[in-house]
Coordinates of C-alpha atoms in Angstrom, one line a residue:
Chain A
M936 CA 35.8 -119.0 30.5
R937 CA 33.3 -121.7 31.1
L938 CA 33.5 -120.9 34.8
S939 CA 32.7 -117.3 34.2
I940 CA 29.6 -118.1 32.1
W941 CA 28.3 -120.4 34.9
F942 CA 29.0 -117.6 37.4
V943 CA 27.1 -115.0 35.4
S944 CA 24.2 -117.3 34.7
A945 CA 23.9 -118.2 38.4
L946 CA 23.9 -114.5 39.3
L947 CA 21.2 -113.7 36.8
F948 CA 19.1 -116.6 38.0
L949 CA 19.4 -115.4 41.6
L950 CA 18.6 -111.8 40.8
S951 CA 15.6 -112.7 38.6
C952 CA 14.1 -114.7 41.5
K953 CA 14.6 -112.0 44.1
K954 CA 11.3 -111.3 45.8
K955 CA 10.0 -107.8 45.3
D956 CA 9.9 -105.7 48.3
P957 CA 6.3 -105.3 49.4
D958 CA 4.9 -101.8 48.8
T959 CA 5.3 -100.3 52.3
Q960 CA 4.3 -96.8 51.3
P961 CA 1.5 -95.7 53.6
L962 CA -1.6 -94.4 52.1
D963 CA -2.6 -90.8 52.7
N964 CA -5.6 -90.3 54.9
F965 CA -8.3 -88.0 53.5
I966 CA -11.1 -86.0 55.0
K967 CA -14.1 -85.2 52.8
L968 CA -16.8 -82.7 53.6
T969 CA -20.1 -82.9 51.7
V970 CA -23.3 -80.9 51.7
Q971 CA -26.7 -82.3 50.6
P972 CA -29.2 -79.5 49.9
T973 CA -32.7 -80.7 50.7
Y974 CA -36.2 -79.2 50.3
S975 CA -39.2 -80.8 52.1
S976 CA -40.9 -80.2 55.4
D977 CA -39.4 -83.4 56.8
G978 CA -35.9 -82.5 55.5
Q979 CA -35.6 -85.8 53.7
Q980 CA -36.0 -84.9 50.0
N981 CA -32.9 -84.0 48.1
I982 CA -33.2 -80.9 46.0
Q983 CA -32.5 -80.7 42.3
L984 CA -31.7 -77.4 40.7
D985 CA -34.1 -76.1 38.1
T986 CA -36.8 -78.3 39.5
V987 CA -40.1 -76.9 40.6
Y988 CA -41.1 -77.1 44.3
T989 CA -43.8 -75.5 46.3
T990 CA -43.5 -73.2 49.3
S991 CA -45.9 -73.3 52.3
E992 CA -47.6 -70.2 50.8
G993 CA -48.3 -72.2 47.6
Y994 CA -45.7 -70.4 45.4
K995 CA -43.9 -72.4 42.8
V996 CA -40.2 -72.1 43.4
K997 CA -37.0 -73.4 41.7
F998 CA -33.4 -72.9 42.8
T999 CA -30.9 -72.2 40.0
D1000 CA -27.8 -71.7 42.1
I1001 CA -26.6 -72.7 45.6
K1002 CA -23.1 -71.5 46.4
F1003 CA -21.3 -70.6 49.6
Y1004 CA -17.9 -70.3 51.2
L1005 CA -16.7 -71.7 54.5
T1006 CA -13.2 -70.5 55.7
K1007 CA -10.8 -71.1 58.5
L1008 CA -12.0 -74.7 59.2
K1009 CA -10.3 -76.0 62.3
N1010 CA -10.7 -77.8 65.6
G1011 CA -9.4 -75.5 68.3
S1012 CA -5.8 -74.9 67.3
V1013 CA -5.6 -77.7 64.7
N1014 CA -6.2 -76.3 61.3
L1015 CA -7.9 -78.3 58.6
L1016 CA -8.5 -76.0 55.7
E1017 CA -8.2 -72.3 54.8
S1018 CA -11.2 -72.2 52.5
A1019 CA -13.9 -74.4 51.0
Y1020 CA -16.4 -73.5 48.3
F1021 CA -19.7 -75.2 47.6
D1022 CA -21.2 -74.9 44.2
Y1023 CA -24.0 -77.4 43.8
R1024 CA -24.3 -76.9 40.0
E1025 CA -20.6 -77.3 39.2
T1026 CA -19.3 -79.7 41.8
G1027 CA -22.4 -81.4 43.3
L1028 CA -22.3 -82.4 46.9
L1029 CA -18.5 -81.9 47.4
L1030 CA -17.5 -79.1 49.7
A1031 CA -13.8 -80.1 50.2
K1032 CA -11.5 -83.0 50.2
V1033 CA -8.2 -82.7 51.9
K1034 CA -5.4 -84.8 53.5
G1035 CA -5.9 -85.1 57.2
D1036 CA -6.6 -87.4 60.1
Y1037 CA -10.2 -87.3 61.1
M1038 CA -9.3 -88.3 64.7
Q1039 CA -8.0 -84.7 65.1
F1040 CA -11.4 -83.3 64.2
P1041 CA -14.1 -84.5 66.5
N1042 CA -15.3 -81.0 66.3
L1043 CA -15.1 -78.4 63.5
Q1044 CA -15.3 -74.7 63.7
G1045 CA -14.9 -71.9 61.2
Y1046 CA -16.8 -69.2 59.4
I1047 CA -19.7 -69.2 57.1
G1048 CA -18.2 -66.6 54.8
V1049 CA -14.7 -65.4 54.3
D1050 CA -12.3 -64.4 57.0
S1051 CA -11.7 -60.7 57.0
L1052 CA -8.0 -60.8 56.1
L1053 CA -8.7 -63.1 53.2
N1054 CA -11.8 -61.2 52.2
H1055 CA -9.8 -58.1 51.3
S1056 CA -6.7 -59.7 49.8
D1057 CA -5.7 -59.6 46.2
P1058 CA -7.9 -62.3 44.7
S1059 CA -5.3 -63.0 42.0
E1060 CA -2.6 -63.9 44.6
F1061 CA -4.2 -67.0 46.1
P1062 CA -2.8 -70.3 44.9
N1063 CA -4.3 -71.5 41.6
D1064 CA -6.1 -74.3 43.4
S1065 CA -7.6 -72.1 46.1
P1066 CA -11.3 -71.5 45.9
L1067 CA -10.6 -67.9 46.6
N1068 CA -8.4 -67.4 43.5
I1069 CA -10.3 -65.0 41.2
S1070 CA -10.2 -67.6 38.5
N1071 CA -12.1 -70.0 40.7
A1072 CA -14.3 -67.5 42.5
G1073 CA -15.6 -65.9 39.4
S1074 CA -18.9 -64.2 40.1
M1075 CA -18.5 -64.9 43.9
H1076 CA -16.0 -62.0 44.1
W1077 CA -17.5 -58.5 44.2
G1078 CA -14.3 -56.5 44.6
W1079 CA -11.5 -55.8 47.0
N1080 CA -13.4 -53.5 49.3
T1081 CA -16.6 -55.5 49.5
G1082 CA -14.8 -58.9 49.2
Y1083 CA -16.5 -62.2 48.4
I1084 CA -20.1 -63.2 48.2
F1085 CA -20.4 -65.5 51.2
I1086 CA -23.8 -67.0 50.4
N1087 CA -25.3 -67.0 47.0
L1088 CA -28.8 -68.5 46.6
E1089 CA -30.7 -67.8 43.4
G1090 CA -33.8 -69.0 41.7
K1091 CA -37.2 -68.2 40.3
V1092 CA -40.5 -68.0 41.9
D1093 CA -44.1 -67.9 40.7
T1094 CA -46.1 -66.1 43.3
I1095 CA -49.2 -65.8 41.1
P1096 CA -49.9 -69.4 40.3
N1097 CA -53.3 -69.0 38.7
D1098 CA -52.6 -66.1 36.4
G1099 CA -52.3 -68.3 33.3
I1100 CA -48.7 -67.2 32.7
A1101 CA -46.3 -70.1 32.6
N1102 CA -43.3 -68.0 33.3
F1103 CA -42.2 -67.5 36.8
D1104 CA -43.0 -63.9 37.5
H1105 CA -39.8 -63.0 39.3
N1106 CA -36.4 -64.0 40.3
F1107 CA -35.0 -64.2 43.8
S1108 CA -31.4 -63.4 44.5
F1109 CA -29.8 -63.6 47.9
H1110 CA -26.2 -62.4 47.8
I1111 CA -24.7 -62.1 51.3
G1112 CA -21.3 -60.7 51.9
T1113 CA -19.2 -58.0 53.7
D1114 CA -17.4 -58.7 57.0
S1115 CA -20.3 -57.9 59.3
Y1116 CA -22.4 -60.8 57.9
R1117 CA -19.7 -63.4 58.3
R1118 CA -21.0 -66.0 60.9
D1119 CA -19.3 -68.7 63.0
F1120 CA -20.2 -72.3 62.7
D1121 CA -19.3 -75.0 65.3
F1122 CA -20.1 -78.7 64.6
T1123 CA -19.5 -80.9 67.6
N1124 CA -19.2 -84.7 68.1
I1125 CA -18.9 -85.2 64.4
N1126 CA -20.0 -88.6 63.2
W1127 CA -17.3 -89.4 60.7
Q1128 CA -18.4 -92.0 58.1
T1129 CA -16.1 -94.4 56.4
A1130 CA -16.0 -93.9 52.7
S1131 CA -13.0 -96.1 52.1
A1132 CA -10.0 -97.5 54.0
N1133 CA -8.3 -94.1 54.0
E1134 CA -11.2 -91.7 53.6
K1135 CA -13.6 -90.4 56.2
V1136 CA -16.6 -88.2 55.4
F1137 CA -18.5 -85.6 57.3
S1138 CA -21.9 -85.0 55.7
L1139 CA -23.8 -81.8 56.1
K1140 CA -27.3 -80.9 55.1
L1141 CA -28.5 -77.6 53.8
D1142 CA -32.2 -77.7 54.7
L1143 CA -33.7 -75.1 52.3
W1144 CA -37.2 -75.7 53.5
T1145 CA -36.2 -74.6 56.9
F1146 CA -34.3 -71.7 55.3
L1147 CA -37.5 -70.4 53.8
H1148 CA -39.9 -71.5 56.5
N1149 CA -37.9 -70.9 59.7
P1150 CA -40.8 -70.6 62.2
S1151 CA -39.3 -67.5 63.9
N1152 CA -37.9 -66.0 60.8
P1153 CA -39.8 -67.0 57.6
I1154 CA -38.9 -65.5 54.2
D1155 CA -41.8 -64.7 52.0
L1156 CA -40.5 -64.8 48.4
K1157 CA -43.3 -62.7 47.2
T1158 CA -41.9 -59.6 48.9
Q1159 CA -38.5 -60.7 50.2
F1160 CA -36.7 -61.8 47.1
L1161 CA -33.7 -59.6 46.7
T1162 CA -30.7 -58.7 48.8
H1163 CA -27.2 -57.9 47.7
T1164 CA -26.3 -56.8 51.2
G1165 CA -26.8 -53.3 50.2
S1166 CA -27.9 -50.4 52.2
G1167 CA -31.7 -50.6 52.8
Q1168 CA -31.5 -54.4 52.6
Q1169 CA -30.2 -55.0 56.1
A1170 CA -33.4 -56.7 57.4
L1171 CA -33.5 -59.3 54.7
T1172 CA -29.8 -59.7 54.7
E1173 CA -29.9 -60.4 58.4
K1174 CA -32.8 -62.9 57.9
V1175 CA -31.0 -64.8 55.1
T1176 CA -27.8 -65.0 57.1
T1177 CA -29.5 -66.2 60.2
N1178 CA -31.7 -68.8 58.4
F1179 CA -28.8 -70.1 56.4
K1180 CA -26.7 -70.7 59.5
Q1181 CA -29.6 -72.6 61.1
S1182 CA -30.2 -74.6 57.9
L1183 CA -26.6 -75.9 57.6
I1184 CA -26.6 -78.8 59.9
S1185 CA -25.0 -82.2 60.4
Y1186 CA -26.7 -84.9 58.3
Chain B
M798 CA 37.0 -116.3 21.1
K799 CA 38.6 -114.5 18.3
Y800 CA 35.3 -114.8 16.3
F801 CA 33.4 -113.0 19.2
L802 CA 36.0 -110.3 19.2
Y803 CA 35.5 -109.6 15.5
V804 CA 31.7 -109.5 15.9
F805 CA 32.0 -107.1 18.8
L806 CA 34.3 -104.8 16.8
L807 CA 32.0 -104.8 13.8
I808 CA 29.0 -103.8 16.0
A809 CA 31.1 -101.1 17.6
L810 CA 32.1 -99.8 14.2
I811 CA 28.5 -99.8 12.9
F812 CA 27.3 -97.8 15.9
S813 CA 30.2 -95.4 15.8
C814 CA 29.3 -94.5 12.2
R815 CA 25.6 -93.9 12.9
K816 CA 24.6 -90.4 12.0
D817 CA 24.0 -88.3 15.0
R818 CA 20.5 -87.0 15.4
I819 CA 20.3 -83.2 15.4
S820 CA 18.1 -82.3 18.3
Y821 CA 16.5 -79.0 18.9
K822 CA 15.1 -77.9 22.2
A823 CA 12.7 -75.0 22.0
T824 CA 13.2 -72.0 24.2
P825 CA 10.7 -71.5 27.1
Y826 CA 8.5 -68.5 26.6
T827 CA 7.7 -66.3 29.6
L828 CA 4.3 -64.7 29.5
E829 CA 4.0 -61.1 30.4
I830 CA 1.1 -61.3 32.9
P831 CA -0.1 -58.0 34.4
S832 CA 0.4 -57.8 38.1
H833 CA -3.3 -57.7 38.9
F834 CA -4.2 -60.8 36.9
P835 CA -4.4 -64.3 38.1
D836 CA -1.9 -66.9 36.8
M837 CA -2.6 -68.4 33.5
L838 CA -2.8 -72.2 33.6
I839 CA -0.9 -73.7 30.6
P840 CA -1.8 -77.2 29.5
Y841 CA 0.9 -79.6 30.4
D842 CA 1.0 -81.0 26.9
N843 CA 1.5 -77.7 25.2
P844 CA 4.1 -75.7 27.1
M845 CA 4.8 -72.2 25.8
T846 CA 7.9 -71.7 23.7
V847 CA 9.3 -68.8 21.8
E848 CA 9.4 -70.9 18.6
G849 CA 5.9 -72.2 19.2
V850 CA 4.5 -68.7 19.7
E851 CA 6.2 -67.4 16.6
L852 CA 5.0 -70.4 14.5
G853 CA 1.5 -69.8 15.9
R854 CA 1.6 -66.1 14.8
Y855 CA 2.6 -67.2 11.2
L856 CA -0.3 -69.7 11.2
F857 CA -2.8 -67.2 12.6
Y858 CA -2.2 -65.0 9.6
E859 CA -1.7 -67.9 7.1
K860 CA -4.3 -67.9 4.3
K861 CA -3.3 -71.4 3.2
L862 CA -5.4 -72.6 6.1
S863 CA -8.5 -72.0 4.0
G864 CA -9.8 -73.9 1.0
D865 CA -9.1 -71.3 -1.6
N866 CA -6.1 -69.7 0.2
S867 CA -8.1 -66.5 0.8
M868 CA -8.8 -66.5 4.5
S869 CA -6.8 -66.8 7.7
C870 CA -7.9 -66.7 11.3
A871 CA -7.2 -62.9 11.2
S872 CA -9.8 -62.5 8.5
C873 CA -12.5 -62.7 11.2
H874 CA -10.3 -61.7 14.1
M875 CA -8.9 -58.4 12.9
P876 CA -6.3 -56.6 15.1
N877 CA -7.9 -53.2 14.7
N878 CA -11.1 -54.6 16.0
S879 CA -9.4 -56.1 19.0
F880 CA -9.3 -59.4 17.0
S881 CA -13.0 -59.5 16.3
D882 CA -15.0 -59.0 13.1
P883 CA -16.7 -55.7 12.5
N884 CA -19.4 -57.5 10.5
Q885 CA -22.5 -58.8 12.1
Y886 CA -21.8 -62.3 10.8
S887 CA -18.5 -63.5 9.3
T888 CA -18.6 -64.7 5.7
G889 CA -16.7 -67.9 4.8
I890 CA -14.8 -68.6 1.6
D891 CA -17.9 -69.8 -0.2
G892 CA -19.8 -66.6 0.6
I893 CA -21.9 -68.3 3.3
Q894 CA -22.6 -66.3 6.5
G895 CA -22.5 -67.8 9.9
K896 CA -25.2 -67.3 12.5
R897 CA -23.1 -65.8 15.3
Q898 CA -20.8 -62.9 15.7
S899 CA -17.0 -63.7 15.8
M900 CA -15.8 -63.4 19.4
A901 CA -13.0 -61.1 20.2
L902 CA -9.7 -62.8 21.1
I903 CA -8.7 -61.1 24.3
N904 CA -7.1 -62.8 27.3
M905 CA -8.2 -66.2 25.9
G906 CA -5.6 -68.0 28.1
W907 CA -7.9 -67.6 31.1
E908 CA -11.0 -69.1 29.4
D909 CA -12.4 -72.5 30.1
F910 CA -15.1 -72.5 27.4
F911 CA -14.9 -71.5 23.8
F912 CA -17.4 -70.3 21.2
W913 CA -20.6 -68.6 22.3
D914 CA -22.1 -71.9 23.4
G915 CA -19.0 -73.2 25.1
R916 CA -18.9 -76.3 23.0
K917 CA -15.1 -76.6 23.2
T918 CA -13.3 -76.7 26.4
T919 CA -9.7 -76.1 25.3
L920 CA -8.2 -73.5 23.1
E921 CA -6.4 -76.2 21.0
A922 CA -9.7 -78.0 20.4
Q923 CA -11.4 -74.7 19.4
I924 CA -8.8 -73.9 16.8
I925 CA -9.3 -77.1 15.0
D926 CA -12.9 -76.3 14.0
P927 CA -13.0 -73.1 11.8
I928 CA -10.6 -74.6 9.3
I929 CA -12.9 -77.5 8.5
D930 CA -16.2 -75.7 9.0
P931 CA -17.8 -75.5 5.5
I932 CA -19.2 -72.1 6.2
E933 CA -15.9 -70.7 7.4
M934 CA -12.5 -71.7 6.0
H935 CA -13.8 -74.9 4.4
E936 CA -10.6 -76.8 4.1
T937 CA -9.4 -80.2 5.3
W938 CA -6.5 -80.5 7.7
K939 CA -4.9 -83.0 5.3
N940 CA -4.8 -80.3 2.6
V941 CA -3.5 -77.7 5.1
V942 CA -0.7 -80.0 6.2
S943 CA 0.1 -80.7 2.6
K944 CA 0.3 -77.0 1.7
L945 CA 2.4 -76.2 4.7
N946 CA 4.7 -79.1 4.0
Q947 CA 5.6 -77.6 0.6
D948 CA 7.1 -74.6 2.4
V949 CA 10.5 -75.2 3.8
N950 CA 10.1 -72.3 6.2
Y951 CA 7.1 -74.0 7.8
R952 CA 8.9 -77.3 7.9
N953 CA 11.7 -75.6 9.8
R954 CA 9.4 -73.7 12.1
F955 CA 7.4 -76.8 13.1
Y956 CA 10.7 -78.6 13.7
R957 CA 12.0 -75.9 15.9
A958 CA 8.7 -75.5 17.8
F959 CA 8.2 -79.2 18.5
G960 CA 11.7 -80.6 18.4
E961 CA 10.8 -83.2 15.7
S962 CA 10.1 -83.2 12.1
G963 CA 6.6 -83.4 10.7
I964 CA 3.6 -81.2 10.5
D965 CA 0.1 -82.2 11.6
S966 CA -3.1 -80.5 12.7
I967 CA -2.4 -81.1 16.4
K968 CA 0.9 -79.3 16.2
A969 CA -0.7 -76.5 14.2
A970 CA -3.5 -76.0 16.7
K971 CA -1.0 -76.1 19.6
A972 CA 1.1 -73.4 18.0
I973 CA -1.8 -71.1 17.3
A974 CA -3.0 -71.7 20.9
Q975 CA 0.4 -70.7 22.1
F976 CA 0.2 -67.5 20.1
V977 CA -3.3 -66.7 21.2
R978 CA -2.3 -67.2 24.9
T979 CA 0.2 -64.4 24.5
M980 CA -2.6 -62.0 23.4
I981 CA -3.0 -60.4 26.8
S982 CA -4.8 -57.1 27.3
G983 CA -4.1 -55.4 30.6
E984 CA -3.0 -51.8 29.9
S985 CA -6.2 -49.9 29.6
K986 CA -7.2 -46.9 31.6
F987 CA -9.6 -49.2 33.5
D988 CA -6.6 -51.3 34.6
V989 CA -5.1 -48.2 36.3
M990 CA -8.5 -47.5 37.9
Y991 CA -8.7 -51.1 39.1
K992 CA -5.2 -51.0 40.6
Y993 CA -5.7 -47.6 42.1
E994 CA -9.0 -48.4 43.8
N995 CA -7.4 -51.6 45.3
G996 CA -4.3 -49.9 46.6
M997 CA -1.9 -51.6 44.2
S998 CA 1.2 -49.6 43.2
L999 CA 1.2 -47.7 39.9
N1000 CA 4.3 -47.4 37.8
S1001 CA 5.3 -44.1 36.2
T1002 CA 3.3 -44.8 33.0
E1003 CA 0.3 -45.8 35.0
Q1004 CA 0.7 -42.7 37.2
S1005 CA 0.6 -40.6 34.0
I1006 CA -2.6 -42.4 32.8
F1007 CA -4.1 -41.9 36.2
Q1008 CA -3.8 -38.2 35.9
T1009 CA -6.0 -38.3 32.7
I1010 CA -8.9 -40.2 34.4
D1011 CA -11.7 -37.7 34.8
T1012 CA -14.6 -37.5 37.3
E1013 CA -17.1 -38.7 34.7
E1014 CA -15.1 -41.9 34.1
W1015 CA -15.0 -42.5 37.9
A1016 CA -18.7 -41.8 38.2
G1017 CA -19.3 -44.2 35.3
Y1018 CA -17.3 -46.9 37.1
D1019 CA -19.3 -46.4 40.3
L1020 CA -22.5 -46.7 38.3
F1021 CA -21.2 -49.8 36.6
K1022 CA -20.7 -51.4 40.0
S1023 CA -23.7 -50.1 41.7
L1024 CA -26.5 -52.6 42.5
N1025 CA -29.1 -49.8 42.1
G1026 CA -27.3 -48.3 39.2
A1027 CA -26.3 -50.1 36.0
D1028 CA -25.5 -53.3 38.0
C1029 CA -23.1 -54.6 35.3
F1030 CA -20.5 -56.0 37.6
H1031 CA -22.4 -59.2 38.5
C1032 CA -21.4 -60.6 35.1
H1033 CA -18.5 -58.4 34.2
N1034 CA -16.0 -58.0 37.1
G1035 CA -12.5 -58.6 38.2
P1036 CA -9.4 -57.8 36.1
L1037 CA -10.7 -60.0 33.3
M1038 CA -14.0 -58.1 33.2
R1039 CA -16.2 -61.1 33.0
V1040 CA -17.3 -64.1 35.0
K1041 CA -17.2 -67.7 33.8
K1042 CA -20.8 -68.5 33.1
F1043 CA -23.5 -68.8 30.4
S1044 CA -26.3 -66.3 30.8
N1045 CA -29.6 -65.4 29.2
N1046 CA -29.3 -61.6 29.3
G1047 CA -32.8 -60.9 28.2
L1048 CA -32.5 -60.7 24.4
F1049 CA -35.5 -61.6 22.2
P1050 CA -34.8 -64.8 20.4
N1051 CA -33.4 -64.1 16.9
N1052 CA -34.7 -65.3 13.6
F1053 CA -32.6 -68.4 13.9
N1054 CA -34.1 -69.2 17.3
D1055 CA -30.5 -69.8 18.4
L1056 CA -30.7 -71.8 21.7
G1057 CA -27.1 -71.1 22.6
R1058 CA -25.8 -73.3 25.4
A1059 CA -28.8 -75.6 25.3
S1060 CA -27.7 -76.8 21.9
V1061 CA -24.6 -78.3 23.6
T1062 CA -26.1 -79.5 26.9
M1063 CA -29.6 -80.4 25.5
N1064 CA -31.0 -79.0 28.7
P1065 CA -33.9 -76.7 28.2
E1066 CA -32.9 -74.8 31.3
D1067 CA -30.0 -73.6 29.2
N1068 CA -32.1 -72.1 26.4
Y1069 CA -30.9 -68.8 25.1
K1070 CA -27.9 -68.8 27.4
F1071 CA -24.6 -67.6 25.9
K1072 CA -21.1 -67.2 27.2
V1073 CA -20.5 -64.0 29.1
P1074 CA -17.8 -62.2 27.1
T1075 CA -15.2 -59.8 28.5
L1076 CA -15.9 -56.1 28.2
R1077 CA -12.3 -55.3 27.5
N1078 CA -11.9 -53.3 24.4
I1079 CA -15.6 -53.2 24.1
A1080 CA -15.5 -49.9 22.1
L1081 CA -13.5 -51.8 19.4
T1082 CA -15.5 -54.9 19.1
A1083 CA -18.9 -53.8 17.7
P1084 CA -21.3 -55.2 16.7
Y1085 CA -22.5 -56.6 20.0
M1086 CA -24.2 -59.8 21.5
H1087 CA -23.9 -63.3 20.1
D1088 CA -25.6 -62.3 16.9
G1089 CA -24.2 -58.8 16.5
R1090 CA -27.7 -57.3 16.7
F1091 CA -26.5 -54.1 18.3
T1092 CA -24.2 -51.8 16.3
T1093 CA -23.4 -49.3 19.0
L1094 CA -22.7 -49.2 22.7
D1095 CA -25.7 -46.9 23.1
E1096 CA -27.9 -49.7 21.8
V1097 CA -26.3 -52.1 24.3
I1098 CA -26.9 -49.7 27.2
E1099 CA -30.5 -49.1 26.1
H1100 CA -31.0 -52.9 26.1
Y1101 CA -30.0 -53.3 29.7
S1102 CA -31.8 -50.1 30.6
S1103 CA -35.2 -50.7 29.1
G1104 CA -35.1 -53.6 26.5
I1105 CA -35.0 -56.7 28.7
H1106 CA -37.2 -59.6 27.4
M1107 CA -38.3 -61.8 30.3
S1108 CA -38.3 -65.6 29.8
S1109 CA -38.1 -68.7 31.8
T1110 CA -34.3 -69.0 31.6
I1111 CA -33.4 -65.3 32.1
D1112 CA -30.5 -64.8 34.4
P1113 CA -31.7 -64.1 38.0
L1114 CA -29.1 -61.4 38.1
I1115 CA -31.1 -59.4 35.6
E1116 CA -32.9 -58.1 38.7
F1117 CA -34.9 -55.4 37.2
G1118 CA -36.0 -57.4 34.2
S1119 CA -39.6 -57.3 35.0
Q1120 CA -39.4 -53.5 34.7
G1121 CA -37.7 -53.8 31.4
G1122 CA -34.2 -53.1 32.8
V1123 CA -32.3 -50.9 35.2
Q1124 CA -34.0 -47.7 33.9
L1125 CA -31.0 -45.4 33.5
D1126 CA -31.6 -41.8 32.7
A1127 CA -29.7 -39.9 30.0
Q1128 CA -26.9 -38.7 32.3
E1129 CA -26.4 -42.2 33.7
K1130 CA -26.2 -43.7 30.2
Y1131 CA -23.6 -41.0 29.3
L1132 CA -21.5 -41.8 32.3
L1133 CA -21.7 -45.5 31.8
K1134 CA -20.5 -45.2 28.3
K1135 CA -17.7 -43.0 29.4
F1136 CA -16.5 -45.8 31.7
L1137 CA -16.9 -48.4 29.0
L1138 CA -14.5 -46.4 26.8
T1139 CA -11.8 -46.7 29.5
L1140 CA -11.6 -50.4 28.7
T1141 CA -9.9 -49.7 25.4
D1142 CA -6.3 -50.9 25.4
Q1143 CA -4.5 -49.4 22.4
N1144 CA -1.2 -51.1 23.3
F1145 CA -2.9 -54.4 22.9
I1146 CA -4.2 -53.9 19.4
N1147 CA -1.0 -52.2 18.3
N1148 CA 1.4 -54.6 19.9
P1149 CA 3.9 -55.5 17.1
K1150 CA 4.1 -59.1 18.5
F1151 CA 0.5 -59.6 17.5
Q1152 CA 0.7 -58.3 14.0
D1153 CA 1.0 -60.1 10.7
P1154 CA 4.6 -61.5 10.3
H1155 CA 4.2 -62.3 6.6

């Protein structure tokens, strides 16, 4: 009996002293995409929503919403992400965060806007965490035929600054959608920044000064303040689409 | 050694005589979500159960939840009015009126913000408030729990719903939330129009409804969606007939100068913004707007047509605001109203599962 007690005690002692296995579980690697909207002629001033800025024409302008979709993000045949949604008001600078190895993405291609097949799918059928699910898309989805709003820039502008009226005299609303206004993007030689041991970041800039003041394609908010990609709005729709693409650049 | 054996046997005897706990596992509830709707995300800490939903239904119609046992949730959310209040302002048990119109309870399981100013972000948290609000049901949860505890049926229903004895405010709110999540409206004429235009298959019942849709209703739907027409769909689209946002839709500030969302965020950029409500069952939920200022759909249509009040926080999507509105003519107003009436879902308000069980 005494022998048994000694044996059990020794066993307990040995087990209690057993060194724990080191945690050998590898950490997942993440890729993060961010977008910093800016508004200044040198492209260095970060924009704040609902804050008054001035255009080169002297108009007071404030942005109230900056939203857009990128889809089919990949490098050649290596896919990164089906869709990413930027909503400056709701999620700040974050465009997407996804598991992945940045080494596979020295370049990144895709669409500004929504791939045609996705654009006309049942918006309720996407996974619950997809930016394209109708619960997440909300006002960015027009309908099955027209599809999603690819680019949504909204704000207010005061084009008559000395009229004594404090209110901004009209809104501007650029809603770009439909398949023919989807555009490609191609970022090459990406400079991935290290955010942490297992997270790399690709920072983009949305230069809204250049968007409005593109030398070859300026937008005058006094007269060019509304397009919903409708018939009769093609000229401004084209201009917004072109300028947006040229304003979305590597930071 | 013998001593140890006796001790062991005694312990074994004690444990063998211990009364078994009677456990009850609630039955999972399967929501009937229309095929053209997105999934409903259920909170992990309040799974849907048959017993929970049934308890919630009893509580929704339970007048003991109010200070003088005269009001229930259904007093301001009446089935015949698509679970809204036909009065401009609801009156609490002390005869005091609120300052906002009671919101209709339709498809609440898809909402992320509750109340007109969105001050609550879960259904469970929203449900807690009206019971203790002095201008509404004016009761304490302590008293509510005490009253419910005196009823053996409630003690049993809570036990079956949550698998443990005891009643408290959290369980009560969870049960009511479960019931409210079952209140799904997706069987209106509009639903058939939505499914048809998007190439989704229609069952035989929907085929029959489809045959009754007239050209004026289709024309009204086109107008509803038209950018140069009524332009309603920017804020009211998709199968849920709303977008998730707070909007200043061009109303004159009311006598209370209700700031809406800004009273929650303290951000002046949110002044006069209110939650965009669904248009489902709109014909049943008069009066309209956050303060019930409009008594008819005609008045609502006229507001968007010619009554827009411009202000610094007006929604940029009110694109013709500077002209007073979208300037519909009489025929267009008629067609738009015809479409709005297709959003009525009689099956929803008459569903026996949503009626008073008492």
